[in-house]
Coordinates of C-alpha atoms in Angstrom, one line a residue:
X3 CA 190.1 61.5 77.5
X4 CA 191.5 64.3 79.7
X5 CA 190.5 63.9 83.3
X6 CA 190.9 67.1 85.4
X7 CA 190.5 67.6 89.1
X8 CA 189.4 70.8 90.9
X9 CA 193.0 72.0 91.2
X10 CA 193.6 71.8 87.5
X11 CA 195.8 68.7 87.6
X12 CA 195.1 66.4 84.6
X13 CA 195.8 62.9 83.3
X14 CA 195.2 61.6 79.9
X15 CA 193.4 58.3 79.2
X16 CA 193.9 56.9 75.7
X17 CA 190.8 55.6 74.0
X18 CA 189.9 54.5 70.5
X19 CA 188.5 56.9 67.9
X20 CA 185.0 58.5 67.8
X21 CA 184.3 61.5 65.6
X22 CA 182.2 64.1 67.4
X23 CA 182.4 61.9 70.6
X24 CA 180.2 63.1 73.5
X25 CA 180.3 62.8 77.3
X26 CA 177.5 62.3 79.7
X27 CA 177.9 62.3 83.5
X28 CA 175.3 60.5 85.5
X29 CA 174.9 58.8 88.9
X30 CA 176.9 55.8 87.7
X31 CA 179.8 57.9 86.4
X32 CA 181.1 59.5 83.2
X33 CA 180.1 57.6 80.0
X34 CA 181.6 57.9 76.5
X35 CA 182.4 55.6 73.6
X36 CA 184.9 54.6 70.9
X37 CA 184.5 52.7 67.7
X38 CA 183.7 49.4 69.3
X39 CA 182.9 49.9 73.0
X40 CA 181.0 51.9 75.5
X41 CA 182.8 53.1 78.6
X42 CA 181.9 54.3 82.1
X43 CA 184.4 55.9 84.5
X44 CA 183.4 55.8 88.1
X45 CA 185.0 55.8 91.5
X46 CA 185.6 52.1 91.1
X47 CA 187.6 52.6 87.8
X48 CA 186.9 52.2 84.1
X49 CA 184.4 49.7 82.8
X50 CA 184.3 48.8 79.1
X51 CA 181.4 47.0 77.3
X52 CA 181.7 45.8 73.8
X53 CA 178.9 47.3 71.8
X54 CA 178.6 44.7 69.0
X55 CA 178.7 47.2 66.2
X56 CA 181.4 49.5 64.9
X57 CA 180.6 53.2 64.9
X58 CA 182.4 56.2 63.7
X59 CA 180.2 59.3 64.3
X60 CA 178.2 60.1 67.4
X61 CA 175.4 62.6 67.0
X62 CA 174.2 62.8 70.6
X63 CA 174.4 61.3 74.1
X64 CA 171.9 61.7 77.0
X65 CA 171.3 60.3 80.4
X66 CA 168.7 57.6 80.6
X67 CA 165.5 58.6 82.3
X68 CA 166.6 57.0 85.6
X69 CA 169.8 59.1 85.5
X70 CA 172.0 55.9 85.7
X71 CA 172.6 54.8 82.2
X72 CA 173.0 56.5 78.8
X73 CA 171.3 56.9 75.4
X74 CA 173.6 57.4 72.4
X75 CA 172.7 58.2 68.8
X76 CA 175.2 57.3 66.1
X77 CA 175.1 58.4 62.4
X78 CA 175.7 55.1 60.5
X79 CA 175.4 56.3 56.9
X80 CA 173.8 54.6 53.9
X81 CA 172.7 51.0 54.4
X82 CA 171.5 48.8 51.6
X83 CA 168.6 51.1 50.7
X84 CA 168.3 53.8 53.3
X85 CA 170.2 56.2 55.4
X86 CA 170.5 54.9 59.0
X87 CA 171.1 56.1 62.5
X88 CA 171.7 53.7 65.4
X89 CA 170.4 54.2 69.0
X90 CA 172.4 52.4 71.7
X91 CA 171.5 52.3 75.4
X92 CA 173.6 50.9 78.3
X93 CA 174.2 50.9 82.0
X94 CA 177.9 50.1 82.2
X95 CA 177.3 46.4 82.2
X96 CA 175.1 45.7 79.1
X97 CA 174.2 47.5 75.9
X98 CA 171.3 47.3 73.5
X99 CA 171.1 48.8 70.0
X100 CA 168.5 49.3 67.2
X101 CA 168.5 51.1 63.9
X102 CA 166.2 53.9 62.8
X103 CA 166.0 55.4 59.3
X104 CA 167.1 59.0 58.9
X105 CA 169.8 61.6 59.1
X106 CA 168.9 63.7 62.1
X107 CA 169.5 67.4 62.3
X108 CA 168.5 68.3 65.8
X109 CA 168.1 65.8 68.7
X110 CA 166.7 66.4 72.1
X111 CA 165.5 64.7 75.3
X112 CA 162.0 65.5 76.3
X113 CA 161.3 63.8 79.6
X114 CA 161.6 60.0 79.1
X115 CA 161.8 60.3 75.3
X116 CA 164.5 61.2 72.8
X117 CA 163.2 62.8 69.6
X118 CA 164.8 64.3 66.5
X119 CA 164.0 66.2 63.3
X120 CA 164.8 65.0 59.8
X121 CA 163.6 65.1 56.2
X122 CA 161.1 62.5 55.0
X123 CA 163.4 61.8 52.1
X124 CA 165.7 60.2 54.6
X125 CA 163.1 58.3 56.6
X126 CA 162.1 55.6 54.2
X127 CA 158.5 56.5 54.7
X128 CA 156.2 55.7 51.7
X129 CA 155.8 58.7 49.4
X130 CA 155.6 59.3 45.7
X131 CA 158.1 61.6 43.9
X132 CA 155.2 63.9 43.2
X133 CA 154.2 64.2 46.8
X134 CA 155.3 67.3 48.7
X135 CA 158.5 66.7 50.7
X136 CA 158.0 67.1 54.4
X137 CA 160.0 67.6 57.6
X138 CA 159.5 64.9 60.2
X139 CA 159.6 64.7 64.0
X140 CA 160.8 61.2 64.9
X141 CA 160.9 59.3 68.2
X142 CA 164.3 57.6 68.7
X143 CA 163.9 56.4 72.3
X144 CA 162.2 54.3 73.6
X145 CA 162.1 52.1 70.5
X146 CA 158.6 52.1 69.2
X147 CA 156.9 48.6 69.4
X148 CA 157.2 46.5 66.3
X149 CA 154.7 47.6 63.7
X150 CA 154.3 51.1 65.1
X151 CA 155.6 54.2 63.3
X152 CA 158.4 56.2 64.9
X153 CA 157.1 59.4 63.1
X154 CA 155.3 61.7 65.6
X155 CA 154.4 64.6 63.2
X156 CA 155.1 65.9 59.8
X157 CA 155.4 69.4 58.3
X158 CA 155.2 70.3 54.5
X159 CA 158.4 71.8 53.3
X160 CA 156.4 74.2 51.2
X161 CA 156.0 76.2 54.4
X162 CA 159.7 77.0 54.2
X163 CA 163.0 75.3 53.9
X164 CA 164.9 75.0 57.2
X165 CA 168.7 74.7 57.2
X166 CA 169.9 73.2 60.5
X167 CA 173.0 71.5 61.7
X168 CA 173.4 68.3 63.9
X169 CA 173.1 69.5 67.5
X170 CA 171.3 68.8 70.7
X171 CA 168.1 70.7 71.0
X172 CA 166.7 71.6 74.5
X173 CA 163.2 70.7 75.5
X174 CA 160.7 72.4 77.8
X175 CA 157.1 71.5 78.7
X176 CA 157.1 68.8 76.0
X177 CA 158.3 71.1 73.2
X178 CA 161.6 70.7 71.3
X179 CA 163.3 73.9 70.4
X180 CA 166.0 74.3 67.7
X181 CA 167.7 77.1 65.9
X182 CA 167.4 77.2 62.1
X183 CA 167.8 79.4 59.1
X184 CA 164.5 79.5 57.2
X185 CA 164.8 80.1 53.5
X186 CA 162.1 81.6 51.3
X187 CA 162.1 78.5 49.0
X188 CA 162.6 74.8 49.5
X189 CA 166.1 73.3 49.2
X190 CA 167.7 76.3 50.8
X191 CA 167.0 78.8 48.0
X192 CA 166.2 82.4 48.4
X193 CA 166.8 84.8 51.3
X194 CA 167.0 83.4 54.8
X195 CA 166.1 84.6 58.3
X196 CA 167.1 83.2 61.7
X197 CA 164.2 81.4 63.5
X198 CA 163.5 79.2 66.4
X199 CA 161.5 76.1 65.6
X200 CA 159.2 74.9 68.4
X201 CA 157.7 71.4 67.9
X202 CA 155.4 69.9 70.5
X203 CA 156.1 66.2 70.7
X204 CA 152.7 65.1 71.9
X205 CA 150.3 67.3 69.9
X206 CA 152.6 67.5 66.9
X207 CA 152.1 71.3 66.6
X208 CA 154.9 73.1 64.9
X209 CA 155.6 76.8 65.4
X210 CA 158.2 79.1 63.7
X211 CA 159.4 81.9 66.0
X212 CA 161.3 84.6 64.0
X213 CA 164.3 86.0 65.9
X214 CA 163.7 89.7 66.0
X215 CA 164.9 92.9 67.7
X216 CA 162.7 94.9 70.1
X217 CA 161.5 96.8 67.0
X218 CA 160.5 93.7 65.1
X219 CA 163.4 93.6 62.7
X220 CA 165.4 90.3 62.1
X221 CA 168.4 90.1 64.3
X222 CA 171.8 90.5 62.7
X223 CA 173.7 87.3 63.4
X224 CA 176.3 85.4 61.4
X225 CA 175.6 81.9 60.0
X226 CA 177.6 80.4 63.0
X227 CA 174.4 80.5 65.1
X228 CA 173.9 76.8 64.4
X229 CA 175.2 73.7 66.1
X230 CA 176.3 74.9 69.6
X231 CA 174.7 74.2 73.0
X232 CA 171.6 76.1 74.1
X233 CA 169.3 75.9 77.2
X234 CA 165.9 77.0 78.3
X235 CA 166.3 79.3 81.3
X236 CA 163.4 81.1 82.9
X237 CA 161.1 80.8 79.9
X238 CA 163.9 82.1 77.6
X239 CA 166.0 80.3 75.0
X240 CA 169.6 81.0 75.8
X241 CA 172.2 80.2 73.1
X242 CA 175.8 80.9 72.1
X243 CA 177.5 81.3 68.7
X244 CA 180.9 80.0 67.6
X245 CA 182.4 83.5 68.1
X246 CA 181.3 83.6 71.7
X247 CA 178.2 85.8 71.5
X248 CA 175.5 84.8 74.0
X249 CA 171.9 85.6 73.0
X250 CA 168.6 85.3 74.9
X251 CA 165.3 84.8 73.1
X252 CA 161.9 85.3 74.6
X253 CA 159.9 82.2 73.7
X254 CA 156.5 84.1 73.5
X255 CA 157.6 86.9 71.2
X256 CA 160.9 85.9 69.6
X257 CA 162.5 89.2 70.8
X258 CA 166.2 88.4 71.0
X259 CA 168.8 90.4 72.9
X260 CA 172.6 90.0 73.1
X261 CA 173.2 89.0 76.7
X262 CA 177.0 89.2 76.8
X263 CA 180.1 88.1 75.0
X264 CA 182.4 85.3 76.0
X265 CA 186.1 86.1 76.1
X266 CA 187.7 83.6 73.8
X267 CA 191.5 83.5 73.1
X268 CA 191.0 82.2 69.5
X269 CA 187.3 82.4 68.5
X270 CA 188.1 81.6 64.9
X271 CA 189.1 78.1 65.9
X272 CA 185.5 77.2 67.0
X273 CA 186.9 74.6 69.4
X274 CA 185.9 76.0 72.7
X275 CA 183.4 74.0 74.7
X276 CA 180.2 75.2 76.6
X277 CA 178.1 73.8 79.4
X278 CA 174.9 75.5 80.5
X279 CA 173.5 75.2 84.0
X280 CA 170.3 77.0 85.3
X281 CA 172.4 80.0 86.5
X282 CA 175.8 79.8 84.7
X283 CA 177.6 79.2 81.4
X284 CA 180.9 77.2 81.8
X285 CA 183.4 77.8 79.0
X286 CA 186.5 75.8 78.3
X287 CA 188.6 78.4 76.3
X288 CA 190.7 76.6 73.7
X289 CA 193.3 78.8 71.9
X290 CA 195.8 78.4 69.2
X291 CA 198.8 78.4 71.6
X292 CA 198.9 74.8 72.5
X293 CA 201.6 75.4 75.2
X294 CA 199.3 77.8 77.1
X295 CA 197.1 76.4 79.9
X296 CA 193.4 75.7 79.0
X297 CA 191.2 78.0 81.0
X298 CA 187.8 77.0 82.5
X299 CA 185.6 80.1 83.1
X300 CA 182.1 80.5 84.6
X301 CA 179.8 83.3 83.3
X302 CA 176.8 84.4 85.4
X303 CA 173.8 84.2 83.0
X304 CA 172.1 87.1 84.7
X305 CA 175.0 89.6 84.7
X306 CA 177.6 88.1 82.3
X307 CA 180.2 88.4 85.0
X308 CA 183.2 86.1 84.3
X309 CA 185.0 84.1 87.0
X310 CA 188.1 82.0 86.3
X311 CA 187.4 78.7 87.8
X312 CA 190.7 76.9 87.1
X313 CA 193.6 76.6 84.6
X314 CA 194.7 73.3 83.2
X315 CA 198.5 73.4 82.5
X316 CA 200.6 71.1 80.4
X317 CA 197.9 70.1 77.9
X318 CA 200.2 70.7 74.9
X319 CA 201.6 67.2 75.6
X320 CA 198.3 65.7 74.4
X321 CA 196.8 68.5 72.4
X322 CA 199.5 68.6 69.9
X323 CA 198.3 69.9 66.5
X324 CA 195.3 70.3 64.3
X325 CA 194.9 66.6 64.0
X326 CA 193.6 66.4 67.5
X327 CA 190.7 68.7 68.6
X328 CA 188.6 68.9 71.7
X329 CA 185.1 67.5 71.0
X330 CA 183.1 67.7 74.2
X331 CA 183.2 68.8 77.9
X332 CA 181.4 67.3 80.9
X333 CA 181.3 68.6 84.4
X334 CA 180.9 66.6 87.6
X335 CA 177.4 67.5 88.7
X336 CA 178.4 67.3 92.4
X337 CA 181.2 69.8 91.7
X338 CA 178.8 72.1 89.8
X339 CA 176.4 72.1 92.7
X340 CA 179.2 72.9 95.1
X341 CA 180.2 75.8 92.8
X342 CA 176.6 77.1 92.9
X343 CA 176.5 77.0 96.7
X344 CA 180.1 78.1 97.2
X345 CA 181.0 74.9 99.0
X346 CA 184.6 73.6 98.9
X347 CA 185.5 72.1 95.5
X348 CA 186.2 68.4 95.8
X349 CA 186.6 65.4 93.5
X350 CA 187.1 65.1 89.8
X351 CA 185.9 68.2 88.0
X352 CA 185.6 67.6 84.3
X353 CA 186.3 65.3 81.4
X354 CA 187.3 66.6 78.1
X355 CA 186.8 64.4 75.0
X356 CA 189.5 64.7 72.3

């Protein structure tokens, strides 16, 4: 874990391994995990809580509804009969975990619930081989009472096969939004088009919004549109690709425009990190030259104007080769608010997960 203050000075904290490890910054501090424990860094120091299970791959991490604890989702893999994910909650003192059947493609937090999409073939729900395969919307948190189904809604795959990647999907007004490539035929066959899936978690209504130009033609975008952060800003779905292209999609029409381009030192690496706020996109630019400082930039979402916030020198000492990559970025919310109001920058700024 690389801890950086507002002047760009950094210190490294050694942790155990966690593939795709995530960071969440709440009122109690910065939370993260390794294979066996959950951690919180606060002004009082580092607190470790043994989880009780060994994990290797973290899909998502969110703040608990009260803003104090965390909700983590881990990809467990195949159990005795089914593919499993594990949900773990904690507050820095205790943890609680439960298993849910499925391999989840897009996970999002809608109010006090965490929901995700998956394929019914991975849920363990009863179905015959002759029955049409369906996509499923599943509630991961809170844990449904014993005997109640976690499945909120289903969608026949015959309506189109969606190719998605594990990512966090934003939610607005009780609807989960996720980018996907929709193929003409099930199982990813046939031609594809970029779409936005909108799934209401209460009514179960599913809508496919094709991403089109102002003239109604499918937008021209590479396959790297999947898997990176996105946000709902002013009724628009704002998203970024691996190569640093920032797009804005009107939720009512699907009309998509290229908002601006992020300046990346080595876009082919795909290792740069992004954090959306209501007005800005923060970018940690990660390049191939490991001796060069890491740059943290802020882009105004309305104008695309770039501002260099700080440089982090000396990171080559810990970022020393392709066997160590940057996985996630979290920003101190107090510092972000100070940036927005142009107040003096104070305190610890960011944590970068390696």
